[in-house]
Coordinates of C-alpha atoms and ligand atoms in Angstrom, one line a residue:
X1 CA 9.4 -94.9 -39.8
X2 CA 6.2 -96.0 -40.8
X3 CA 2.6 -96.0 -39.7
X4 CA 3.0 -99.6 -38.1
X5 CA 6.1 -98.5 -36.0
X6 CA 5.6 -98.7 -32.4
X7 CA 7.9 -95.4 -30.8
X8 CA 9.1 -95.5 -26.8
X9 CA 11.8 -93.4 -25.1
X10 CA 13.4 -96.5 -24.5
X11 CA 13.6 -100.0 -26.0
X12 CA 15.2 -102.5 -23.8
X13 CA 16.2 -105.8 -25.4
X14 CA 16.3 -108.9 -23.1
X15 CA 14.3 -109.5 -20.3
X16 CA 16.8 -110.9 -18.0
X17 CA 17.5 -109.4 -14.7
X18 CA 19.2 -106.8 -15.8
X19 CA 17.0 -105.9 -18.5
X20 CA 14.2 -105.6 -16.7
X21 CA 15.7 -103.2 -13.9
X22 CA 17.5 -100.6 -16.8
X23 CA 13.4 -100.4 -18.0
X24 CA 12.1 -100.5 -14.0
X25 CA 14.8 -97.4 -13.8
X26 CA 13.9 -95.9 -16.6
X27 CA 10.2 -96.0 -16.3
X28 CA 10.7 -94.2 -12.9
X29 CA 12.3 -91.2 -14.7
X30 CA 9.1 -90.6 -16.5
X31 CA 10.3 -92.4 -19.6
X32 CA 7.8 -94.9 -22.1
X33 CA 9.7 -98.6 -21.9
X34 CA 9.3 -101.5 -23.5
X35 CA 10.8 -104.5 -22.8
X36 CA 11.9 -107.5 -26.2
X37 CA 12.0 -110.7 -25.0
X38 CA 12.7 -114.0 -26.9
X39 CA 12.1 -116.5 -23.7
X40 CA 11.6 -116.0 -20.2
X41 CA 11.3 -112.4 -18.7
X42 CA 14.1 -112.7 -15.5
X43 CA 16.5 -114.7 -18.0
X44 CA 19.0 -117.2 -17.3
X45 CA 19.5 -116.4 -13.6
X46 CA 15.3 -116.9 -12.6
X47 CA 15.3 -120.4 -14.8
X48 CA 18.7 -121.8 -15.6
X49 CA 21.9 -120.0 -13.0
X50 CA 21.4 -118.6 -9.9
X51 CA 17.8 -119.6 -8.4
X52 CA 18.0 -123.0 -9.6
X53 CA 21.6 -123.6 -9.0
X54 CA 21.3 -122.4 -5.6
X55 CA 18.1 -124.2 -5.0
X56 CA 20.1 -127.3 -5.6
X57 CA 22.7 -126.3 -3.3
X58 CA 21.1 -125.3 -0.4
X59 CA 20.4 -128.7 1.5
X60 CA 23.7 -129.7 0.4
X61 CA 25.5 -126.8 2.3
X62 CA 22.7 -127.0 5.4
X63 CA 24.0 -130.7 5.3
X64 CA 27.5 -130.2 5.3
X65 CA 27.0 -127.4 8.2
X66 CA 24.8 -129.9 10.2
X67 CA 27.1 -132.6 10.0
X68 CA 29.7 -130.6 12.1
X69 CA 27.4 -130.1 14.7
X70 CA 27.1 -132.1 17.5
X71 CA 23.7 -133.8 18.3
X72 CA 22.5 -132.9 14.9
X73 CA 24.8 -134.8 12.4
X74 CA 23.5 -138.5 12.9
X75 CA 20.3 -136.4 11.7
X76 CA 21.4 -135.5 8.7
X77 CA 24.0 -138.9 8.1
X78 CA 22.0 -140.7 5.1
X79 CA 21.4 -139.5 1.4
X80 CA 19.9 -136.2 0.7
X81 CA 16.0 -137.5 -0.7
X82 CA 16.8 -136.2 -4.0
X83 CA 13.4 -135.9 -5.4
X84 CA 12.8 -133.3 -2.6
X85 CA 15.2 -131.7 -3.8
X86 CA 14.5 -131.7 -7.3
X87 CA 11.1 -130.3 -6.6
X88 CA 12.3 -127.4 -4.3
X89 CA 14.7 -127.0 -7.3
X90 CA 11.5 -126.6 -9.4
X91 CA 9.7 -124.6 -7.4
X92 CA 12.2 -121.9 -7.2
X93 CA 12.7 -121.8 -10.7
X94 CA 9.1 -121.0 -10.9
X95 CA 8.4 -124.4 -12.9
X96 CA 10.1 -122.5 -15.6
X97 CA 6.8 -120.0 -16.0
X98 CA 7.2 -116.4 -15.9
X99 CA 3.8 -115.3 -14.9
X100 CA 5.2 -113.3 -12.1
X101 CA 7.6 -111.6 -13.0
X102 CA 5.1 -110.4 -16.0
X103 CA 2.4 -108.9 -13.2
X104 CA 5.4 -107.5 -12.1
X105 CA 6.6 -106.0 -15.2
X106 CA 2.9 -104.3 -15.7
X107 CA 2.9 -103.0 -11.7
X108 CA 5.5 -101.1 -12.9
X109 CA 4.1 -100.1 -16.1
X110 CA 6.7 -101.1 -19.0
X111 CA 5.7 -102.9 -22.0
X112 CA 6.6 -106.2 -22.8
X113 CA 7.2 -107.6 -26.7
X114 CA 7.7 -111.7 -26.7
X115 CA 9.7 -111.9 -29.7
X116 CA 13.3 -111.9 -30.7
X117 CA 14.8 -108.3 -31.0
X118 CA 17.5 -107.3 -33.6
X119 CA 19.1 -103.4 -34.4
X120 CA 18.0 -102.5 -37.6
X121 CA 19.5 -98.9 -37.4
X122 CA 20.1 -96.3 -34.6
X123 CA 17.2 -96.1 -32.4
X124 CA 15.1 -99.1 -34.7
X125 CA 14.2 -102.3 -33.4
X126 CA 12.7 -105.1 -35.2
X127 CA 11.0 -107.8 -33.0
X128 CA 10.2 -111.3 -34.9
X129 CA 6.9 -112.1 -33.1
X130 CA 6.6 -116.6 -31.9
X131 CA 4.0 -116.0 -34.5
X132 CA 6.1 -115.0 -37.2
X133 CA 5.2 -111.2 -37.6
X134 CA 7.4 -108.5 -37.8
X135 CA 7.2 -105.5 -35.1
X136 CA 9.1 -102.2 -35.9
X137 CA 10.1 -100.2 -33.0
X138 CA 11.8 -96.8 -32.5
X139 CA 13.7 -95.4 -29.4
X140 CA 13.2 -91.3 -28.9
X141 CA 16.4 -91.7 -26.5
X142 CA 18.2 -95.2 -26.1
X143 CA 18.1 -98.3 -26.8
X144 CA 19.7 -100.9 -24.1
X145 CA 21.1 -104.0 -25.6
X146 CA 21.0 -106.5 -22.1
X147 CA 21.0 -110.2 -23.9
X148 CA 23.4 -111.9 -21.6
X149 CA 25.4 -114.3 -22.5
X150 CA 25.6 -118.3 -23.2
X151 CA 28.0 -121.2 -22.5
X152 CA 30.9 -121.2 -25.0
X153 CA 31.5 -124.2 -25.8
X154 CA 35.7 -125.7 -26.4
X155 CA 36.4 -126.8 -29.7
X156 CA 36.9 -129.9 -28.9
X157 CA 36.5 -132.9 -31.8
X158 CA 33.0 -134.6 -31.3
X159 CA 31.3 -132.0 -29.3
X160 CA 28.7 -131.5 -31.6
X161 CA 28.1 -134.9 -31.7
X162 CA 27.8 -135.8 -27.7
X163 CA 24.7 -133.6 -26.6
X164 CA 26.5 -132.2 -23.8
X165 CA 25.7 -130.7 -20.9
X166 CA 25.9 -127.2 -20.0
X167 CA 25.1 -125.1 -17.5
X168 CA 21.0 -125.0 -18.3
X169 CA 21.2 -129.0 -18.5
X170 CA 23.1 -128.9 -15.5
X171 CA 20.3 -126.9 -13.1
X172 CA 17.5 -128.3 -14.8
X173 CA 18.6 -131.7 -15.3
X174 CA 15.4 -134.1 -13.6
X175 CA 17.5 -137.3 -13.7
X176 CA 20.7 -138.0 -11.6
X177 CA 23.6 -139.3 -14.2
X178 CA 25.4 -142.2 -12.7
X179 CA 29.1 -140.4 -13.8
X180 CA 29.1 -137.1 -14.4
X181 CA 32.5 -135.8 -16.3
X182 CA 32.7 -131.8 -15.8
X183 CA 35.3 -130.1 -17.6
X184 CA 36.4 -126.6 -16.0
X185 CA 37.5 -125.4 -12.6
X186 CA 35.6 -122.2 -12.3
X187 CA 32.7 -121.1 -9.9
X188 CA 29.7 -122.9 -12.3
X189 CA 32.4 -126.1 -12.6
X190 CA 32.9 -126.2 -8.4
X191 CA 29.3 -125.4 -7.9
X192 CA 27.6 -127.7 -9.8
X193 CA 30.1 -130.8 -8.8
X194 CA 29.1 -130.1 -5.3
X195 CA 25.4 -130.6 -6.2
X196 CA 25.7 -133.9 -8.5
X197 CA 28.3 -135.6 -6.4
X198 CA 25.8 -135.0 -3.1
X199 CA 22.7 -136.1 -5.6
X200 CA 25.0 -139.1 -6.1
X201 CA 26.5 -139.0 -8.8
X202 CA 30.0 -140.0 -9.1
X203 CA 32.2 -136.8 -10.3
X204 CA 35.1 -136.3 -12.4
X205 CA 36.4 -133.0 -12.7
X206 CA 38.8 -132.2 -15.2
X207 CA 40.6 -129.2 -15.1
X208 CA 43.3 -127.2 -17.4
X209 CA 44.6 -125.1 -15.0
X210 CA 46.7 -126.9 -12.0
X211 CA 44.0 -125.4 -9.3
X212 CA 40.2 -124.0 -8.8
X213 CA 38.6 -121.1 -8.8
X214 CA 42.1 -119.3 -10.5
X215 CA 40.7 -115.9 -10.4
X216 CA 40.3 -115.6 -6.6
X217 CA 42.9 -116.3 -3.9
X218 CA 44.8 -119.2 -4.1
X219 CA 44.1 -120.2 -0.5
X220 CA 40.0 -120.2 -2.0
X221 CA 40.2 -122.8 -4.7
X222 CA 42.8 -125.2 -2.4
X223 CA 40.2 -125.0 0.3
X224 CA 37.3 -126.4 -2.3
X225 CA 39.3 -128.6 -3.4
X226 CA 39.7 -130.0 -0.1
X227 CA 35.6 -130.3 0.1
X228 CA 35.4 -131.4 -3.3
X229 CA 37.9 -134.3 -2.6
X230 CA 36.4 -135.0 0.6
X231 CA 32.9 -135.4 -0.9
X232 CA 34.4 -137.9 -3.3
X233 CA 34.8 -135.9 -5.8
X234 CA 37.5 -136.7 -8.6
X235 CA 39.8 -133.8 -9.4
X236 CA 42.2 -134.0 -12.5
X237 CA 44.4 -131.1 -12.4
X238 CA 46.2 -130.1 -15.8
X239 CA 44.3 -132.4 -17.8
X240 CA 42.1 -131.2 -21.6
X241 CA 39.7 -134.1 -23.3
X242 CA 41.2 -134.2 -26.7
X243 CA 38.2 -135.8 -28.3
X244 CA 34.2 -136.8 -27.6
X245 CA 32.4 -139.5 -28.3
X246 CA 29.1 -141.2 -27.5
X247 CA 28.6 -144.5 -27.9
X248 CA 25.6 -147.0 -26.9
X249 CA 24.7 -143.5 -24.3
X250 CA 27.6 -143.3 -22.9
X251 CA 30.2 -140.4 -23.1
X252 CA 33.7 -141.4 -24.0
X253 CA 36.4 -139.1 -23.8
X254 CA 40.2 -139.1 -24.8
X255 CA 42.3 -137.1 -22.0
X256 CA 45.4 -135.0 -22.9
X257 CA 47.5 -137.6 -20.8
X258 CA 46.6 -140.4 -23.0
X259 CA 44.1 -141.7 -20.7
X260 CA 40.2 -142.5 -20.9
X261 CA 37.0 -142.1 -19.4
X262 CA 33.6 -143.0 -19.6
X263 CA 30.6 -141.5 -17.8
X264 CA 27.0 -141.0 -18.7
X265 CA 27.2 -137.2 -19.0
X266 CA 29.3 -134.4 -19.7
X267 CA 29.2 -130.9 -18.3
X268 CA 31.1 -128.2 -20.2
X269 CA 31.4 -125.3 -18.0
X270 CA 34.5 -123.8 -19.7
X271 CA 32.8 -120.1 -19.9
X272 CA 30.4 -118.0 -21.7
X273 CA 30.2 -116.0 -24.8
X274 CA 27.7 -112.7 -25.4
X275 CA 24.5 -113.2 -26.9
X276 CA 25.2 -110.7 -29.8
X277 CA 25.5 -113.0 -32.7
X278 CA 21.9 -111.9 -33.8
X279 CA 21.4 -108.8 -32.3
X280 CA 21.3 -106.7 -35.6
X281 CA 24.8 -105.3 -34.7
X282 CA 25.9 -105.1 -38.4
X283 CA 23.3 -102.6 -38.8
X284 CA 24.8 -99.8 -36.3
X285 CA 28.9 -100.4 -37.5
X286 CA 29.4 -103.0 -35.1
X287 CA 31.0 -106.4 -34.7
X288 CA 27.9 -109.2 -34.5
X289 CA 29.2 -112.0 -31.3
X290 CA 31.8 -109.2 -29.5
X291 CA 31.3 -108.3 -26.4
X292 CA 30.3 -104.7 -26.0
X293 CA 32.5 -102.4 -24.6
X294 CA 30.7 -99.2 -22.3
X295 CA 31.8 -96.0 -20.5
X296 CA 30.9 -95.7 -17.2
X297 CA 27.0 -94.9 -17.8
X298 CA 27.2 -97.7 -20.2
X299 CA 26.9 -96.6 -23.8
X300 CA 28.7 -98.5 -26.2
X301 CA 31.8 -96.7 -26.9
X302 CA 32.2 -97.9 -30.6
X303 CA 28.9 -95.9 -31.6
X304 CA 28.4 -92.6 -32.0
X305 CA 25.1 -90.3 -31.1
X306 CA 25.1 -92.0 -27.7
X307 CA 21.9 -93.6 -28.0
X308 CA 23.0 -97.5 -27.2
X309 CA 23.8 -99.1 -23.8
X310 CA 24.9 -101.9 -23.3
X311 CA 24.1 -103.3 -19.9
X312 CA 24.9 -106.6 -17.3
X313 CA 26.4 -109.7 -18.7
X314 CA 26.7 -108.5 -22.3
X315 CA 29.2 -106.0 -21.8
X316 CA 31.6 -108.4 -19.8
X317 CA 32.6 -106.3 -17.1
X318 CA 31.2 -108.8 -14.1
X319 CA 28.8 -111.5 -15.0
X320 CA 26.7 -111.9 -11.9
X321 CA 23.4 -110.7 -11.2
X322 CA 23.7 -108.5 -8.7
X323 CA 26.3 -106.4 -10.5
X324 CA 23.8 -106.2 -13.4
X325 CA 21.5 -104.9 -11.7
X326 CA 23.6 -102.0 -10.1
X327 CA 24.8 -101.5 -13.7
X328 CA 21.1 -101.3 -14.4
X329 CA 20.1 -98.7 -11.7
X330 CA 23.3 -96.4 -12.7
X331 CA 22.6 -96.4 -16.6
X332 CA 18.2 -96.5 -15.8
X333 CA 19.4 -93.3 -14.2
X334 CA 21.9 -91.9 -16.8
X335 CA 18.8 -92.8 -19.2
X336 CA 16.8 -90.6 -17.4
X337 CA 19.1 -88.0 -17.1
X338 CA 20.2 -87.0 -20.2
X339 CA 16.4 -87.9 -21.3
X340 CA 15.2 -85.1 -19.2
X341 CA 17.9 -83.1 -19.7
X342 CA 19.6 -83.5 -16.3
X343 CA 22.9 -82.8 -15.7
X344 CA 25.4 -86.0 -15.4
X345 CA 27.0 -87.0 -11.7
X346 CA 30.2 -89.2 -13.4
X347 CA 32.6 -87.9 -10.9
X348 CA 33.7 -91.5 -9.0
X349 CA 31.2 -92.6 -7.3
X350 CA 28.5 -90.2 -8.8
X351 CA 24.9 -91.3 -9.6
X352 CA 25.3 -92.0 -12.9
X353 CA 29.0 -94.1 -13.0
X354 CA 29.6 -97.5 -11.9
X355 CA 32.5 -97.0 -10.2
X356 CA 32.1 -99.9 -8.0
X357 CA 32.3 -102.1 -11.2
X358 CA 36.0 -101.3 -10.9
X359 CA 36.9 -100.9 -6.9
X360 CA 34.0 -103.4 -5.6
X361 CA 32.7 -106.4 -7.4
X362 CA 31.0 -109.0 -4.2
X363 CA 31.2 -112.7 -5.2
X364 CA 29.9 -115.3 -3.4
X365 CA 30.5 -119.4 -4.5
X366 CA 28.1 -121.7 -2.8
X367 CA 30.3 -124.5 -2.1
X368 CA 31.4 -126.8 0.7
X369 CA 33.0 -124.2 1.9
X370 CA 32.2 -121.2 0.9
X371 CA 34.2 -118.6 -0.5
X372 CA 33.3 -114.8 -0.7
X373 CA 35.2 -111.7 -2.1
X374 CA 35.4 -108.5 -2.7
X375 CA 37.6 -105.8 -4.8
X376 CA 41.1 -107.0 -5.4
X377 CA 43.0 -110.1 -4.6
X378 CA 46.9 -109.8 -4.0
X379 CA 47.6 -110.9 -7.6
X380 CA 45.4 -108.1 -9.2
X381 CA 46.6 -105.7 -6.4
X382 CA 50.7 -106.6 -7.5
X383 CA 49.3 -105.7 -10.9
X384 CA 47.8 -102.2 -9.5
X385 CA 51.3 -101.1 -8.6
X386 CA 49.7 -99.8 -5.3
X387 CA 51.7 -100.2 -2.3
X388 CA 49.8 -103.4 -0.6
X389 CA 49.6 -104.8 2.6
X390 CA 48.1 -108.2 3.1
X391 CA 46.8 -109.3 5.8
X392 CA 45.7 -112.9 6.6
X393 CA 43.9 -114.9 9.2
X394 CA 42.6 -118.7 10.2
X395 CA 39.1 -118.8 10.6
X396 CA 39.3 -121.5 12.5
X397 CA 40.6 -119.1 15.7
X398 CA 37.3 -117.4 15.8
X399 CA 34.8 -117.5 19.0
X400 CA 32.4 -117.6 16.0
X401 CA 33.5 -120.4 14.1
X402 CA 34.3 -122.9 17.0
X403 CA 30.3 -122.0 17.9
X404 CA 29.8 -122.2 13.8
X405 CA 31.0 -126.3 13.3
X406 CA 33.3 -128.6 14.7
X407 CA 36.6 -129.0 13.1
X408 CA 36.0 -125.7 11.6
X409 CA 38.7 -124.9 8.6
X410 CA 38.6 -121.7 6.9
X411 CA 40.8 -118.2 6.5
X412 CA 40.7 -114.9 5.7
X413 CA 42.6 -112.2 3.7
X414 CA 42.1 -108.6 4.2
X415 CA 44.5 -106.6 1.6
X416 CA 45.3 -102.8 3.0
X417 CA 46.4 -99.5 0.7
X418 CA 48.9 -98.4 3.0
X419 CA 49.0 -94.9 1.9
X420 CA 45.3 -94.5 2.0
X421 CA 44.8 -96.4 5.4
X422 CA 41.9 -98.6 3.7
X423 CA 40.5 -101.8 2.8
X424 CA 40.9 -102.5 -1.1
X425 CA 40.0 -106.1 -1.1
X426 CA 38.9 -109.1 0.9
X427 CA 38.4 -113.1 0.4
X428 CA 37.0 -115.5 2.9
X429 CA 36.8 -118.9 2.7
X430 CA 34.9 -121.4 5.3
X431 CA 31.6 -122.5 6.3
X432 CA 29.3 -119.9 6.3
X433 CA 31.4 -116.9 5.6
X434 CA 28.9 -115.7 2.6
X435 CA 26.8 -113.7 4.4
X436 CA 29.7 -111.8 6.0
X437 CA 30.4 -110.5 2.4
X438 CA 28.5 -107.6 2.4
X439 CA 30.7 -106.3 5.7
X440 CA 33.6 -106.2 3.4
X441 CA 31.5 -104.5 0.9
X442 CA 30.7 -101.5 2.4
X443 CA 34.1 -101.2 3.7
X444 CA 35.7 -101.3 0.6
X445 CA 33.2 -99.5 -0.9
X446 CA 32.7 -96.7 2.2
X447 CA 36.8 -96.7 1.7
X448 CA 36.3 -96.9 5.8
X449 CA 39.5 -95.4 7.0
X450 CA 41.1 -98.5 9.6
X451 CA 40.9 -96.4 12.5
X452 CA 37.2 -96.1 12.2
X453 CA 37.2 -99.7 11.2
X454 CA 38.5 -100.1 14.7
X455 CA 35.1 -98.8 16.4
X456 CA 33.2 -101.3 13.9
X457 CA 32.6 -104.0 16.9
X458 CA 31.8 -107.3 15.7
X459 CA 28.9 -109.2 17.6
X460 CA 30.8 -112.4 20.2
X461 CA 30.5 -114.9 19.1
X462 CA 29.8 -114.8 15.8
X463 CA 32.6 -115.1 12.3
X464 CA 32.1 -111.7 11.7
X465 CA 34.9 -111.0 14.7
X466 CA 37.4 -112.5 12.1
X467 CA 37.6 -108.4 11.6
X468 CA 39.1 -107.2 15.0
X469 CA 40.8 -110.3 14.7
X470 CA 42.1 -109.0 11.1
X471 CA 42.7 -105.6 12.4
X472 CA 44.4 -106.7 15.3
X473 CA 46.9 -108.8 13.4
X474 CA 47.9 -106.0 11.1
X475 CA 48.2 -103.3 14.3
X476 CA 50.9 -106.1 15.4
Ligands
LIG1 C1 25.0 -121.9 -13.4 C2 25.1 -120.4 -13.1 C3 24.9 -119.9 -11.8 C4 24.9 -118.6 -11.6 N1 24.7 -118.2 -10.3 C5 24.8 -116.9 -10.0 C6 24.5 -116.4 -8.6 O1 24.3 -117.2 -7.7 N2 24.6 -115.1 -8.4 C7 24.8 -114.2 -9.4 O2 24.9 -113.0 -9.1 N3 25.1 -114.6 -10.6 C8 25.0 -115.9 -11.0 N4 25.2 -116.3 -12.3 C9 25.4 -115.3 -13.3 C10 24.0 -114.7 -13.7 O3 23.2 -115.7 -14.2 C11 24.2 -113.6 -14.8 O4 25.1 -112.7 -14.4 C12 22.9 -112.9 -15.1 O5 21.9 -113.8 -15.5 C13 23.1 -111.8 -16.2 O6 21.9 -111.2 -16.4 P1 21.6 -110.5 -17.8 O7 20.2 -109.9 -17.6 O8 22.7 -109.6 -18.2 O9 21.5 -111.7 -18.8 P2 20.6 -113.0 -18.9 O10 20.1 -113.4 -17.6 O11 21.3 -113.9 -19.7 O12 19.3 -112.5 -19.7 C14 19.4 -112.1 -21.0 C15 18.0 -112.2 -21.6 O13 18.0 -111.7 -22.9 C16 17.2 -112.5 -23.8 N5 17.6 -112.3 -25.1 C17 18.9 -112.6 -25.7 N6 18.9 -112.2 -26.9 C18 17.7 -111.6 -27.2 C19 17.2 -111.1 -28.4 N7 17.9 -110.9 -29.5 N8 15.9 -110.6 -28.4 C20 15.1 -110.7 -27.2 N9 15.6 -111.3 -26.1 C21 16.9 -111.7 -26.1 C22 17.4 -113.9 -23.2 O14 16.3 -114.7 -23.6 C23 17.4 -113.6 -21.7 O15 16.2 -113.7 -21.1 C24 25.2 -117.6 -12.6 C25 25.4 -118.1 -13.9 C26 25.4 -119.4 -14.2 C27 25.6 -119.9 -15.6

């Protein structure tokens, strides 16, 4: 260490959301922060995922909702005004400025370093400064790596060569492609061919697997792709693009069937890769562009001395915001802890374990319809080897949902640990069924025995009686 070295108790690098709640956290337990970011402090989710992505698919939801309701949907019959939306779009993502979430970052007194961070030993930091200086920092307790991750792009011949899209062009695109090809069937594929087919564009999704959304229920991805279809949506099941071209600005693609297609842009939403390429991993022993495996309070297990974390996206154990930010308030505190000496709660459960990374991970996909879940699906639970019950139910023969829509279509799947009498996992999919998430949550995560469950009385008539109706059909 030298005279120029900058020393906290804690250096956090990235300034996404999880970033910034691991140095919120560990600010609170009396600990000196800082903060290295190379871009935007509230990372891909403020400016390029989930506000801006959500932004874009709000009035296209509220439409699809209003258009089931009677006396409303000649309201809501023409085009969505899609420079409206666009701006709303804009305005969420903050016009791409982070001023905010900076005051916020000094109301809660952490340091912030605009600069790209890289591991130059245990507990050192270097920053390279926009300005092309060199900042050396050292850690007195950890240092959280919390870079996120990026698309991954296929390697498919001529992709360097087409400018793709991916999932930043695709939320902050300002121009509505006339065809837009996207390639993958997961939750950022379905999401963002909802938006561009109601912006107007004409879609084409091309998909490898022979349904959407594979991960989650299989009722979930045949009911988007009901919506999708309906919406006028293409849907190519079982089909790769072989090769990429653009020519005179249009994207020409060779399908694995032998077939073409041409559209104006393509978006590659085929997954995403951790950013630890250039994270200085080489310099602690470990493997730069893995993703980085953690114990419960999130140190990297392939390191000794304990020092590095690894927390949200990067370590790949759910990529979604709000999970990274639980990750962030359990290893803020296991931080803390061991900072100050504390003893460590890592029984299940316990303060300082993310135990509901592995029992209760809520998901929510914003399409028309919706579909939320929570802990396992039937697939994973066969896997478990637990003794399962599954339980299933039509939305459409809720109070709620008749009041919800006409025409309602949607269902429900509540799986049931028989020898534990509770609810290990729960998918919904229909109009409006993402706010009833969080219900499932707690009772997954409260392990709410079903008789208890039973005095849980859902308001009339709203979709959240699809639970006595759930309960009821398992009691028989
Ligand atoms: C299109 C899309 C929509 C999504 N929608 C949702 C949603 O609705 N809800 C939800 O929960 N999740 C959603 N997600 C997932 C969500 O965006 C991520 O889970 C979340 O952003 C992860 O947060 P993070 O802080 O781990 O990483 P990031 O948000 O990726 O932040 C990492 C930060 O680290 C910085 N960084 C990287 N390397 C360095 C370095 N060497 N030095 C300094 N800084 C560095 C980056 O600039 C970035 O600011 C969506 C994702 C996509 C792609």
């Amino acid at each position: 260490m030298n005279e120029t070295t900058r020393t906290y108790d804690v250096i956090v690098i990235g300034g996404g959301p999880v970033g910034e709640n691991v140095a919120e956290r560990a600010r609170a337990a009396g600990l000196s922060t800082v903060i290295v970011e190379r871009e935007l402090l509230g990372g891909e989710c403020s400016f390029w995922a989930c506000d801006p992505s959500k932004a874009l698919l709000r009035p296209v939801v509220a439409r699809a909702d209003a258009s089931r309701i009677p006396g409303l949907d000649p309201a809501v019959a023409g085009p969505l005004d899609v420079e409206a939306v666009l701006a709303h779009r804009d305005k969420m993502s903050s016009y791409w400025k982070d001023e905010d979430q900076v005051d916020w970052l000094n109301s809660v007194s952490v340091d912030l370093i605009r600069g790209h961070g890289r591991l130059t030993g245990p507990k050192r930091v270097a920053v390279q400064t926009p300005e092309g200086d060199t900042i050396a920092l050292a850690a007195r307790h950890a240092v959280a790596v919390s870079t996120g991750t990026r698309a991954a792009l296929p390697p498919i011949p001529g992709v360097d060569t087409v400018r793709p899209w991916t999932s930043r062009e695709a939320t902050s695109a300002d121009k509505v492609p006339g065809r837009l090809a996207v390639v993958g069937g997961g939750v950022v594929a379905v999401e963002m061919a909802t938006v561009w087919q109601a912006l107007g564009s004409q879609v084409t999704m091309l998909v490898l697997d022979n349904g959407l959304l594979e991960r989650m229920e299989p009722f979930a991805g045949e009911l988007v792709t009901d919506g999708l279809r309906e919406s006028g949506v293409d849907i190519r099941f079982n089909t790769t693009v072989t090769s990429l071209t653009r020519e005179d600005g249009e994207v020409r693609m060779t399908l694995s069937d032998g077939g073409q297609l041409v559209a104006d842009e393509i978006l590659l939403a085929t997954g995403r890769a951790p950013q630890t390429h250039d994270v200085g991993l080489e310099s602690v022993g470990l493997t730069p562009g893995d993703w980085l495996a953690v114990d419960d309070t999130f140190r990297v297990t392939d390191i000794d001395g304990g020092w590095l974390y690894a927390v949200g996206d990067v370590n790949r154990r759910a990529l979604m915001t709000h999970q990274g930010k639980y990750q962030a308030r359990i290893a803020g505190a296991a931080i803390g802890a061991r900072a100050n000496q504390e003893p460590i709660d890592d029984a299940p459960w316990g303060a300082h374990v993310a135990t509901a990374d592995h029992a209760a991970v809520p998901q929510v996909v914003f399409t028309t319809p919706e579909v939320a879940s929570v802990g396992l699906t039937s697939r994973e639970a066969e896997r478990s080897g637990r003794r399962i019950e599954v339980v299933d139910y039509d939305l459409a023969h809720v109070a709620g949902a008749h009041q919800y829509g006409e025409d309602y279509r949607g269902r429900a799947r509540m799986l049931i640990d028989t020898d534990r009498n509770t609810v290990v996992g729960v998918t919904f999919a229909g109009p409006g069924v993402g706010e009833l998430v969080h219900s499932a949550t707690i009772a997954v995560t409260g392990e709410v025995p079903l008789d208890r469950l039973w005095h849980a009385v859902p308001a009339f008539p709203t979709l959240g009686e699809v639970w006595l109706r759930l309960l009821e059909t398992y009691r028989g």
